[in-house]
Structures are given as C-alpha cells and as structure tokens.
mmCIF file of C-alpha atoms in Angstrom:
data_model
loop_
_atom_site.group_PDB
_atom_site.id
_atom_site.type_symbol
_atom_site.label_atom_id
_atom_site.label_comp_id
_atom_site.label_asym_id
_atom_site.label_seq_id
_atom_site.Cartn_x
_atom_site.Cartn_y
_atom_site.Cartn_z
ATOM 1 C CA UNK A 9 -21.156 5.188 -179.828
ATOM 2 C CA UNK A 10 -24.178 7.302 -180.764
ATOM 3 C CA UNK A 11 -26.894 7.772 -178.140
ATOM 4 C CA UNK A 12 -30.505 8.376 -179.226
ATOM 5 C CA UNK A 13 -32.007 11.763 -178.511
ATOM 6 C CA UNK A 14 -34.516 12.021 -175.689
ATOM 7 C CA UNK A 15 -38.055 11.268 -176.849
ATOM 8 C CA UNK A 16 -40.288 14.301 -176.345
ATOM 9 C CA UNK A 17 -44.004 14.526 -175.748
ATOM 10 C CA UNK A 18 -44.349 16.127 -179.180
ATOM 11 C CA UNK A 19 -42.794 12.998 -180.737
ATOM 12 C CA UNK A 20 -45.447 10.853 -179.067
ATOM 13 C CA UNK A 21 -48.200 13.230 -180.243
ATOM 14 C CA UNK A 22 -46.977 13.214 -183.843
ATOM 15 C CA UNK A 23 -46.646 9.416 -183.984
ATOM 16 C CA UNK A 24 -50.036 8.840 -182.334
ATOM 17 C CA UNK A 25 -51.749 11.494 -184.475
ATOM 18 C CA UNK A 26 -53.030 13.484 -181.505
ATOM 19 C CA UNK A 27 -52.263 16.822 -179.869
ATOM 20 C CA UNK A 28 -49.579 17.384 -177.258
ATOM 21 C CA UNK A 29 -52.362 18.317 -174.826
ATOM 22 C CA UNK A 30 -53.941 14.891 -175.318
ATOM 23 C CA UNK A 31 -50.641 13.133 -174.644
ATOM 24 C CA UNK A 32 -50.196 15.241 -171.498
ATOM 25 C CA UNK A 33 -53.632 14.151 -170.255
ATOM 26 C CA UNK A 34 -52.793 10.498 -170.843
ATOM 27 C CA UNK A 35 -49.382 10.764 -169.154
ATOM 28 C CA UNK A 36 -50.845 12.501 -166.103
ATOM 29 C CA UNK A 37 -53.964 10.332 -165.874
ATOM 30 C CA UNK A 38 -56.455 13.122 -166.502
ATOM 31 C CA UNK A 39 -60.013 12.752 -167.752
ATOM 32 C CA UNK A 40 -61.374 13.811 -171.125
ATOM 33 C CA UNK A 41 -59.676 11.332 -173.466
ATOM 34 C CA UNK A 42 -61.465 8.443 -175.159
ATOM 35 C CA UNK A 43 -60.314 4.995 -174.057
ATOM 36 C CA UNK A 44 -59.270 4.006 -177.581
ATOM 37 C CA UNK A 45 -57.099 7.138 -177.774
ATOM 38 C CA UNK A 46 -55.589 6.429 -174.378
ATOM 39 C CA UNK A 47 -54.612 2.936 -175.482
ATOM 40 C CA UNK A 48 -53.123 4.221 -178.747
ATOM 41 C CA UNK A 49 -51.062 6.876 -176.959
ATOM 42 C CA UNK A 50 -49.846 4.372 -174.341
ATOM 43 C CA UNK A 51 -48.807 1.996 -177.108
ATOM 44 C CA UNK A 52 -46.766 4.740 -178.774
ATOM 45 C CA UNK A 53 -45.205 5.683 -175.413
ATOM 46 C CA UNK A 54 -44.024 2.107 -174.977
ATOM 47 C CA UNK A 55 -42.902 1.904 -178.594
ATOM 48 C CA UNK A 56 -40.821 5.091 -178.447
ATOM 49 C CA UNK A 57 -39.610 4.612 -174.856
ATOM 50 C CA UNK A 58 -40.955 7.967 -173.705
ATOM 51 C CA UNK A 59 -40.326 8.944 -170.064
ATOM 52 C CA UNK A 60 -41.636 12.093 -168.452
ATOM 53 C CA UNK A 61 -38.974 14.430 -167.053
ATOM 54 C CA UNK A 62 -38.725 14.016 -163.288
ATOM 55 C CA UNK A 63 -38.269 17.740 -162.899
ATOM 56 C CA UNK A 64 -41.350 18.540 -164.941
ATOM 57 C CA UNK A 65 -43.331 15.828 -163.192
ATOM 58 C CA UNK A 66 -42.346 17.285 -159.826
ATOM 59 C CA UNK A 67 -43.454 20.777 -160.834
ATOM 60 C CA UNK A 68 -46.868 19.460 -161.857
ATOM 61 C CA UNK A 69 -47.625 17.071 -159.013
ATOM 62 C CA UNK A 70 -44.987 17.851 -156.359
ATOM 63 C CA UNK A 71 -44.127 14.134 -156.487
ATOM 64 C CA UNK A 72 -41.669 12.101 -158.524
ATOM 65 C CA UNK A 73 -42.308 8.651 -156.997
ATOM 66 C CA UNK A 74 -38.529 8.296 -156.769
ATOM 67 C CA UNK A 75 -36.682 7.644 -153.507
ATOM 68 C CA UNK A 76 -32.998 8.357 -153.073
ATOM 69 C CA UNK A 77 -30.318 6.155 -151.541
ATOM 70 C CA UNK A 78 -27.530 8.604 -150.734
ATOM 71 C CA UNK A 79 -24.048 7.334 -149.916
ATOM 72 C CA UNK A 80 -20.623 8.892 -149.515
ATOM 73 C CA UNK A 81 -19.193 6.186 -151.778
ATOM 74 C CA UNK A 82 -20.182 2.803 -153.210
ATOM 75 C CA UNK A 83 -18.200 0.427 -150.981
ATOM 76 C CA UNK A 84 -19.238 -3.072 -149.799
ATOM 77 C CA UNK A 85 -21.284 -1.852 -146.804
ATOM 78 C CA UNK A 86 -23.449 0.595 -148.757
ATOM 79 C CA UNK A 87 -23.699 -1.762 -151.731
ATOM 80 C CA UNK A 88 -25.270 -4.471 -149.550
ATOM 81 C CA UNK A 89 -27.723 -1.943 -148.114
ATOM 82 C CA UNK A 90 -28.672 -0.920 -151.640
ATOM 83 C CA UNK A 91 -29.356 -4.549 -152.575
ATOM 84 C CA UNK A 92 -31.838 -4.836 -149.716
ATOM 85 C CA UNK A 93 -33.555 -1.571 -150.604
ATOM 86 C CA UNK A 94 -33.852 -2.548 -154.278
ATOM 87 C CA UNK A 95 -35.695 -5.742 -153.332
ATOM 88 C CA UNK A 96 -37.992 -3.943 -150.884
ATOM 89 C CA UNK A 97 -39.009 -1.242 -153.373
ATOM 90 C CA UNK A 98 -40.620 -3.779 -155.733
ATOM 91 C CA UNK A 99 -44.378 -3.340 -155.884
ATOM 92 C CA UNK A 100 -44.423 -0.083 -153.902
ATOM 93 C CA UNK A 101 -44.946 2.231 -156.884
ATOM 94 C CA UNK A 102 -41.614 3.923 -156.182
ATOM 95 C CA UNK A 103 -38.308 3.767 -158.032
ATOM 96 C CA UNK A 104 -34.823 4.094 -156.554
ATOM 97 C CA UNK A 105 -32.098 6.592 -157.347
ATOM 98 C CA UNK A 106 -28.662 5.637 -155.953
ATOM 99 C CA UNK A 107 -26.462 8.717 -155.554
ATOM 100 C CA UNK A 108 -22.861 9.081 -154.374
ATOM 101 C CA UNK A 109 -22.166 12.544 -153.047
ATOM 102 C CA UNK A 110 -18.954 12.116 -151.073
ATOM 103 C CA UNK A 111 -15.299 12.736 -151.846
ATOM 104 C CA UNK A 112 -14.438 9.157 -152.776
ATOM 105 C CA UNK A 113 -12.724 8.549 -149.440
ATOM 106 C CA UNK A 114 -15.823 8.515 -147.257
ATOM 107 C CA UNK A 115 -14.492 11.325 -145.071
ATOM 108 C CA UNK A 116 -16.127 14.523 -146.394
ATOM 109 C CA UNK A 117 -18.288 16.272 -143.802
ATOM 110 C CA UNK A 118 -21.550 17.762 -145.009
ATOM 111 C CA UNK A 119 -21.846 15.791 -148.255
ATOM 112 C CA UNK A 120 -25.412 14.880 -147.288
ATOM 113 C CA UNK A 121 -26.467 18.509 -147.005
ATOM 114 C CA UNK A 122 -25.171 19.260 -150.477
ATOM 115 C CA UNK A 123 -26.762 16.114 -151.922
ATOM 116 C CA UNK A 124 -30.154 16.815 -150.366
ATOM 117 C CA UNK A 125 -30.078 20.404 -151.589
ATOM 118 C CA UNK A 126 -29.475 19.134 -155.112
ATOM 119 C CA UNK A 127 -32.030 16.320 -155.150
ATOM 120 C CA UNK A 128 -34.836 16.952 -152.669
ATOM 121 C CA UNK A 129 -38.144 18.222 -153.975
ATOM 122 C CA UNK A 130 -37.237 18.001 -157.658
ATOM 123 C CA UNK A 131 -35.805 14.521 -158.239
ATOM 124 C CA UNK A 132 -36.708 12.513 -155.128
ATOM 125 C CA UNK A 133 -39.597 12.427 -152.650
ATOM 126 C CA UNK A 134 -37.486 11.202 -149.717
ATOM 127 C CA UNK A 135 -34.068 9.770 -148.967
ATOM 128 C CA UNK A 136 -32.248 7.005 -147.141
ATOM 129 C CA UNK A 137 -28.824 8.361 -146.195
ATOM 130 C CA UNK A 138 -26.045 5.903 -145.351
ATOM 131 C CA UNK A 139 -23.686 6.845 -142.484
ATOM 132 C CA UNK A 140 -24.511 10.561 -142.584
ATOM 133 C CA UNK A 141 -22.269 13.057 -140.796
ATOM 134 C CA UNK A 142 -24.666 16.010 -140.625
ATOM 135 C CA UNK A 143 -28.297 16.049 -141.736
ATOM 136 C CA UNK A 144 -30.506 19.106 -141.949
ATOM 137 C CA UNK A 145 -33.867 18.433 -143.557
ATOM 138 C CA UNK A 146 -36.452 20.865 -144.736
ATOM 139 C CA UNK A 147 -39.990 20.613 -143.452
ATOM 140 C CA UNK A 148 -42.086 18.020 -145.276
ATOM 141 C CA UNK A 149 -39.107 16.134 -146.738
ATOM 142 C CA UNK A 150 -38.520 12.753 -145.115
ATOM 143 C CA UNK A 151 -35.083 11.269 -144.436
ATOM 144 C CA UNK A 152 -34.032 7.994 -142.818
ATOM 145 C CA UNK A 153 -30.431 7.593 -141.634
ATOM 146 C CA UNK A 154 -28.625 4.242 -141.660
ATOM 147 C CA UNK A 155 -25.802 3.962 -139.111
ATOM 148 C CA UNK A 156 -25.482 7.746 -138.573
ATOM 149 C CA UNK A 157 -22.171 9.098 -137.277
ATOM 150 C CA UNK A 158 -23.698 10.317 -134.023
ATOM 151 C CA UNK A 159 -26.054 7.387 -133.439
ATOM 152 C CA UNK A 160 -29.843 7.617 -133.061
ATOM 153 C CA UNK A 161 -31.180 11.124 -132.441
ATOM 154 C CA UNK A 162 -34.368 12.850 -133.502
ATOM 155 C CA UNK A 163 -33.902 11.571 -137.036
ATOM 156 C CA UNK A 164 -35.470 8.225 -138.029
ATOM 157 C CA UNK A 165 -32.649 5.689 -137.972
ATOM 158 C CA UNK A 166 -31.782 2.077 -138.736
ATOM 159 C CA UNK A 167 -28.675 0.429 -137.326
ATOM 160 C CA UNK A 168 -27.441 -2.837 -135.815
ATOM 161 C CA UNK A 169 -26.370 -3.636 -132.257
ATOM 162 C CA UNK A 170 -22.718 -2.706 -132.618
ATOM 163 C CA UNK A 171 -21.925 -2.988 -128.907
ATOM 164 C CA UNK A 172 -23.402 -6.476 -128.534
ATOM 165 C CA UNK A 173 -21.692 -7.606 -131.738
ATOM 166 C CA UNK A 174 -18.299 -6.477 -130.446
ATOM 167 C CA UNK A 175 -18.892 -8.278 -127.143
ATOM 168 C CA UNK A 176 -19.770 -11.397 -129.141
ATOM 169 C CA UNK A 177 -16.580 -11.159 -131.224
ATOM 170 C CA UNK A 178 -14.333 -10.611 -128.222
ATOM 171 C CA UNK A 179 -15.955 -13.359 -126.183
ATOM 172 C CA UNK A 180 -15.409 -15.768 -129.061
ATOM 173 C CA UNK A 181 -11.677 -15.012 -129.082
ATOM 174 C CA UNK A 182 -11.576 -15.316 -125.288
ATOM 175 C CA UNK A 183 -13.344 -18.689 -125.512
ATOM 176 C CA UNK A 184 -10.523 -19.873 -127.773
ATOM 177 C CA UNK A 185 -8.001 -19.053 -125.034
ATOM 178 C CA UNK A 186 -6.721 -15.759 -126.420
ATOM 179 C CA UNK A 187 -5.794 -13.075 -123.894
ATOM 180 C CA UNK A 188 -3.469 -10.795 -125.855
ATOM 181 C CA UNK A 189 -6.167 -9.513 -128.171
ATOM 182 C CA UNK A 190 -5.568 -6.500 -130.390
ATOM 183 C CA UNK A 191 -8.265 -4.193 -131.694
ATOM 184 C CA UNK A 192 -8.124 -2.179 -134.923
ATOM 185 C CA UNK A 193 -10.923 0.350 -134.578
ATOM 186 C CA UNK A 194 -12.751 2.384 -137.185
ATOM 187 C CA UNK A 195 -12.976 6.130 -137.579
ATOM 188 C CA UNK A 196 -13.176 8.128 -134.351
ATOM 189 C CA UNK A 197 -16.117 10.191 -135.647
ATOM 190 C CA UNK A 198 -18.357 7.144 -136.130
ATOM 191 C CA UNK A 199 -20.654 6.068 -133.310
ATOM 192 C CA UNK A 200 -20.588 2.487 -134.617
ATOM 193 C CA UNK A 201 -16.796 2.490 -134.279
ATOM 194 C CA UNK A 202 -16.963 3.827 -130.722
ATOM 195 C CA UNK A 203 -19.570 1.231 -129.751
ATOM 196 C CA UNK A 204 -17.493 -1.629 -131.155
ATOM 197 C CA UNK A 205 -14.436 -0.534 -129.212
ATOM 198 C CA UNK A 206 -16.585 -0.112 -126.097
ATOM 199 C CA UNK A 207 -17.958 -3.630 -126.552
ATOM 200 C CA UNK A 208 -14.426 -4.995 -126.936
ATOM 201 C CA UNK A 209 -13.312 -3.296 -123.736
ATOM 202 C CA UNK A 210 -16.404 -4.414 -121.827
ATOM 203 C CA UNK A 211 -15.940 -8.050 -122.805
ATOM 204 C CA UNK A 212 -12.283 -7.941 -121.800
ATOM 205 C CA UNK A 213 -13.156 -6.365 -118.443
ATOM 206 C CA UNK A 214 -15.913 -8.893 -117.786
ATOM 207 C CA UNK A 215 -13.369 -11.673 -118.395
ATOM 208 C CA UNK A 216 -10.880 -10.059 -116.011
ATOM 209 C CA UNK A 217 -8.405 -9.413 -118.823
ATOM 210 C CA UNK A 218 -6.585 -6.076 -118.915
ATOM 211 C CA UNK A 219 -6.510 -4.371 -122.299
ATOM 212 C CA UNK A 220 -2.948 -3.646 -123.404
ATOM 213 C CA UNK A 221 -3.317 -0.162 -124.892
ATOM 214 C CA UNK A 222 -0.390 -0.827 -127.222
ATOM 215 C CA UNK A 223 -2.651 -3.335 -128.984
ATOM 216 C CA UNK A 224 -5.424 -0.825 -129.751
ATOM 217 C CA UNK A 225 -4.983 1.090 -133.012
ATOM 218 C CA UNK A 226 -7.167 3.215 -135.299
ATOM 219 C CA UNK A 227 -7.704 1.611 -138.698
ATOM 220 C CA UNK A 228 -10.347 3.796 -140.313
ATOM 221 C CA UNK A 229 -12.605 1.003 -141.661
ATOM 222 C CA UNK A 230 -10.709 0.861 -145.000
ATOM 223 C CA UNK A 231 -8.255 -1.648 -146.444
ATOM 224 C CA UNK A 232 -5.582 0.961 -147.126
ATOM 225 C CA UNK A 233 -5.914 2.856 -143.846
ATOM 226 C CA UNK A 234 -5.881 -0.340 -141.759
ATOM 227 C CA UNK A 235 -2.678 -1.719 -143.300
ATOM 228 C CA UNK A 236 -0.242 0.427 -141.310
ATOM 229 C CA UNK A 237 -1.780 -0.148 -137.851
ATOM 230 C CA UNK A 238 -2.044 -3.866 -138.655
ATOM 231 C CA UNK A 239 1.671 -3.945 -139.556
ATOM 232 C CA UNK A 240 2.508 -2.105 -136.332
ATOM 233 C CA UNK A 241 0.610 -4.655 -134.238
ATOM 234 C CA UNK A 242 2.109 -7.658 -135.984
ATOM 235 C CA UNK A 243 5.640 -6.223 -135.733
ATOM 236 C CA UNK A 244 5.563 -6.004 -131.930
ATOM 237 C CA UNK A 245 7.976 -8.377 -130.135
ATOM 238 C CA UNK A 246 5.016 -9.584 -128.087
ATOM 239 C CA UNK A 247 2.428 -9.273 -130.818
ATOM 240 C CA UNK A 248 -1.219 -10.176 -130.126
ATOM 241 C CA UNK A 249 -2.336 -13.750 -130.653
ATOM 242 C CA UNK A 250 -5.651 -12.495 -132.058
ATOM 243 C CA UNK A 251 -7.022 -9.294 -133.615
ATOM 244 C CA UNK A 252 -10.606 -8.056 -133.537
ATOM 245 C CA UNK A 253 -10.855 -5.727 -136.516
ATOM 246 C CA UNK A 254 -13.588 -3.094 -136.452
ATOM 247 C CA UNK A 255 -14.941 -4.174 -139.831
ATOM 248 C CA UNK A 256 -14.327 -6.806 -142.487
ATOM 249 C CA UNK A 257 -12.232 -4.535 -144.710
ATOM 250 C CA UNK A 258 -9.853 -3.910 -141.801
ATOM 251 C CA UNK A 259 -9.775 -7.649 -141.063
ATOM 252 C CA UNK A 260 -8.995 -8.475 -144.700
ATOM 253 C CA UNK A 261 -6.219 -5.865 -144.615
ATOM 254 C CA UNK A 262 -4.821 -7.511 -141.465
ATOM 255 C CA UNK A 263 -4.799 -10.926 -143.150
ATOM 256 C CA UNK A 264 -3.006 -9.454 -146.175
ATOM 257 C CA UNK A 265 -0.403 -7.768 -143.959
ATOM 258 C CA UNK A 266 0.143 -10.960 -141.968
ATOM 259 C CA UNK A 267 0.736 -12.915 -145.164
ATOM 260 C CA UNK A 268 3.220 -10.316 -146.418
ATOM 261 C CA UNK A 269 5.144 -10.687 -143.127
ATOM 262 C CA UNK A 270 5.288 -14.467 -143.443
ATOM 263 C CA UNK A 271 2.649 -15.077 -140.771
ATOM 264 C CA UNK A 272 -0.114 -17.611 -141.148
ATOM 265 C CA UNK A 273 -3.762 -16.937 -140.331
ATOM 266 C CA UNK A 274 -4.950 -18.584 -138.156
ATOM 267 C CA UNK A 275 -1.851 -20.628 -137.173
ATOM 268 C CA UNK A 276 0.205 -17.597 -136.091
ATOM 269 C CA UNK A 277 -2.588 -15.144 -135.441
ATOM 270 C CA UNK A 278 -6.388 -15.286 -135.362
ATOM 271 C CA UNK A 279 -8.446 -12.537 -137.023
ATOM 272 C CA UNK A 280 -12.137 -11.716 -136.656
ATOM 273 C CA UNK A 281 -14.064 -8.975 -138.472
ATOM 274 C CA UNK A 282 -17.426 -7.228 -138.372
ATOM 275 C CA UNK A 283 -20.118 -6.783 -141.104
ATOM 276 C CA UNK A 284 -20.139 -10.070 -143.057
ATOM 277 C CA UNK A 285 -19.772 -8.401 -146.448
ATOM 278 C CA UNK A 286 -19.579 -10.879 -149.382
ATOM 279 C CA UNK A 287 -15.795 -10.457 -149.592
ATOM 280 C CA UNK A 288 -15.417 -11.918 -146.080
ATOM 281 C CA UNK A 289 -16.321 -15.397 -147.367
ATOM 282 C CA UNK A 290 -13.961 -15.127 -150.356
ATOM 283 C CA UNK A 291 -10.735 -14.132 -148.610
ATOM 284 C CA UNK A 292 -8.145 -16.839 -147.820
ATOM 285 C CA UNK A 293 -8.764 -18.072 -145.190
ATOM 286 C CA UNK A 294 -12.491 -17.309 -145.093
ATOM 287 C CA UNK A 295 -13.071 -14.696 -142.409
ATOM 288 C CA UNK A 296 -14.814 -15.358 -139.116
ATOM 289 C CA UNK A 297 -16.917 -12.264 -138.516
ATOM 290 C CA UNK A 298 -19.917 -10.625 -136.897
ATOM 291 C CA UNK A 299 -22.872 -10.413 -139.238
ATOM 292 C CA UNK A 300 -24.784 -7.205 -139.562
ATOM 293 C CA UNK A 301 -27.977 -7.960 -141.526
ATOM 294 C CA UNK A 302 -26.960 -5.384 -144.120
ATOM 295 C CA UNK A 303 -29.544 -6.148 -146.787
ATOM 296 C CA UNK A 304 -32.280 -6.266 -144.163
ATOM 297 C CA UNK A 305 -31.072 -2.890 -142.840
ATOM 298 C CA UNK A 306 -31.472 -1.439 -146.326
ATOM 299 C CA UNK A 307 -34.936 -2.960 -146.684
ATOM 300 C CA UNK A 308 -36.057 -1.740 -143.249
ATOM 301 C CA UNK A 309 -34.788 1.765 -143.991
ATOM 302 C CA UNK A 310 -36.693 1.922 -147.277
ATOM 303 C CA UNK A 311 -39.903 0.603 -145.711
ATOM 304 C CA UNK A 312 -39.596 3.124 -142.885
ATOM 305 C CA UNK A 313 -39.152 5.948 -145.411
ATOM 306 C CA UNK A 314 -42.215 4.872 -147.422
ATOM 307 C CA UNK A 315 -44.285 4.656 -144.242
ATOM 308 C CA UNK A 316 -43.175 8.120 -143.144
ATOM 309 C CA UNK A 317 -44.140 9.604 -146.508
ATOM 310 C CA UNK A 318 -47.540 7.878 -146.224
ATOM 311 C CA UNK A 319 -48.088 9.260 -142.722
ATOM 312 C CA UNK A 320 -47.999 5.853 -140.988
ATOM 313 C CA UNK A 321 -47.361 6.129 -137.254
ATOM 314 C CA UNK A 322 -44.640 3.680 -136.209
ATOM 315 C CA UNK A 323 -41.369 3.288 -134.350
ATOM 316 C CA UNK A 324 -38.752 5.438 -136.074
ATOM 317 C CA UNK A 325 -35.668 3.875 -134.492
ATOM 318 C CA UNK A 326 -34.882 0.331 -135.637
ATOM 319 C CA UNK A 327 -31.960 -1.641 -134.174
ATOM 320 C CA UNK A 328 -31.280 -5.086 -135.616
ATOM 321 C CA UNK A 329 -29.361 -7.927 -133.907
ATOM 322 C CA UNK A 330 -25.901 -9.150 -134.867
ATOM 323 C CA UNK A 331 -24.683 -12.761 -135.096
ATOM 324 C CA UNK A 332 -21.379 -14.611 -135.017
ATOM 325 C CA UNK A 333 -20.376 -16.280 -138.299
ATOM 326 C CA UNK A 334 -17.605 -18.833 -137.716
ATOM 327 C CA UNK A 335 -15.327 -19.589 -140.654
ATOM 328 C CA UNK A 336 -11.599 -20.374 -140.754
ATOM 329 C CA UNK A 337 -9.606 -17.315 -139.626
ATOM 330 C CA UNK A 338 -9.576 -18.130 -135.898
ATOM 331 C CA UNK A 339 -8.217 -21.082 -133.936
ATOM 332 C CA UNK A 340 -7.665 -21.954 -130.260
ATOM 333 C CA UNK A 341 -4.597 -20.330 -128.740
ATOM 334 C CA UNK A 342 -1.722 -22.672 -127.930
ATOM 335 C CA UNK A 343 0.390 -21.091 -125.142
ATOM 336 C CA UNK A 344 3.207 -23.539 -125.875
ATOM 337 C CA UNK A 345 3.397 -22.262 -129.429
ATOM 338 C CA UNK A 346 4.267 -18.671 -128.469
#
C-alpha cells in the first residue's frame, strides 16, 4: 500500500499561487493578508489536507493545543478512561494524543518519566497519566495523575473511593451469608490495591468474621497473573464459598479457572469484581462488580488538566464514588450444600 507524501507549506503556496510567507501568515493567523487570499489559501489547505508540524508549531508559539493521555498499556481500564477524555475534549480547542510508554506488562517503573521527556513541550501542552509509578514534572508543564501508585500527593489526581468500594463488595457477600470469603488482590505497589484489601479486611472485622489468611492471594490485576492464585484457592479442601477479586480481570480469570475445574459460578462459588469494565457484563455468568465511573474519571482528569493550563483555581484532588452492580455471579450461601 502506497502512502501519500506529507503535504508541505510550499505545496499549498504553489497551488494557491501565493508565497510561502503568505501561507505561513494564514496558518498562524497573522495580519497583512487580504481576506480573499486568506479564503483561497484555506480552501487549498482543506483540499490538500495540509497540517502544520506539531514540532514546528511548538517552536513558533510554544503551544501545540494537543494534550497527552499517557498509559503503560492499552488495557480495559485505561481504554475506558480514554473514552471519557475523548468526549470531554470536544469543543475545547484541544486534540488528544494517546501514548503507550510501558513495557506491555504494565510493570515498568519510570515509564512516565521517559514518556514525558519525549513528548512534553514539543508535542503536547500537558498530560493525563494513568496509574503512574513515578512522576517528575518540569516547571510550567501540567500533569494530572489518574489512580497513581502512591495515592494522592502534591500532584493533581483523580481516583475513585477504592476503600469504600471494597467494603461495599465484601458487605454484599456477607449479606448473602458467605463467611469463608477469599480475596485476590492486585499488585502490592498500587495504592488502589492496598486500599481494596484494607476495605475487605475492615468489612470482615466489622462483621466479626476472622479473615483466613490462606484465602488471601496476590493476583496482580491481570487475567494471566490471577489464574494461579485463583486455582490455589479453589483447590483447597475447604475452599472459599465466595471470592472478592481486586479487579474485573482477576474476577474473570477466577470464573475461567472455576469452569476449568468443573465448578459452577455461582452455584459452587460466588465471585465479585471491581471496575465494571465492559467485559464484566459479557462474561458467563455476567459479573457482579463494583463500578468505578471510569469514563467520568477520564473526563474529570482532562477537564482538570485544561483548567490548570488556563490558570483556573480549583480543587486538584478529585475522588469519585463507587457503586455496587449486581449481576449473576453471586448467590446466597447454602451451608447445607457445603
């Protein structure tokens, strides 16, 4: 497949019958060009599909009117955030650049620093960074972090109430009569993972139920990494009657493992997740989960970034509520059936 060569400013000038300097004035909105000429040049720009180089535009005006959404990888969580940001950017005068700078496994430390060094100041005017590990920003360059590893700090952040969501999930399982409840946590370096485990433990303590430490495993928030701990839990002679998975991908992995072992969800074991990614409604059975308003988180992060660039004074730490979404992966516990 042959790709057309990039249209240059000289191509526009030749087609419009004007000088390159005149085209430059039109592109950059400068005075000194007759209105009829401006209209003719703009028509040719549309006809040829000319776009100014972001790098050159940045050198001239120190602005690109492009905002970055930086992620370690494009997985369901970050994809939903991006959907929200793409809706919010409409009508703002900005465009979005989605950039994956991680190692493909979501575990590389410092990927944000490398990505910002590559993009900031020349390609983007500011960035929303999803689940950053380490962020060092240069003066005058604005960054908003979504669900940062260390939780809210001095950096503008957007997250959801992970602790309250975990309490909600655990209380739901308790309300169904479950007492042997397992927990497959996320990565140990993520504050959201720590808060969800803390919420699980708090809800169990408030109900007077002792957590069996054999039923708490690290799953890593990924389908592949959660499979082994899920298999270990379900292979126990006194396996849990319910599992609270730290995110939907871990919950989906648990359902898949249960099926491979000949166990039925929810008849043999109940499973609840966290996130409410689109896949949670498509799995069989549809997954009961805790909803993070992911698209709203992306929209709020983008709006916060735009406001910071514009110098608007506002709250720079946004925490959104979580909600229980009941589907078909949980059922009341029947003591006589175990």
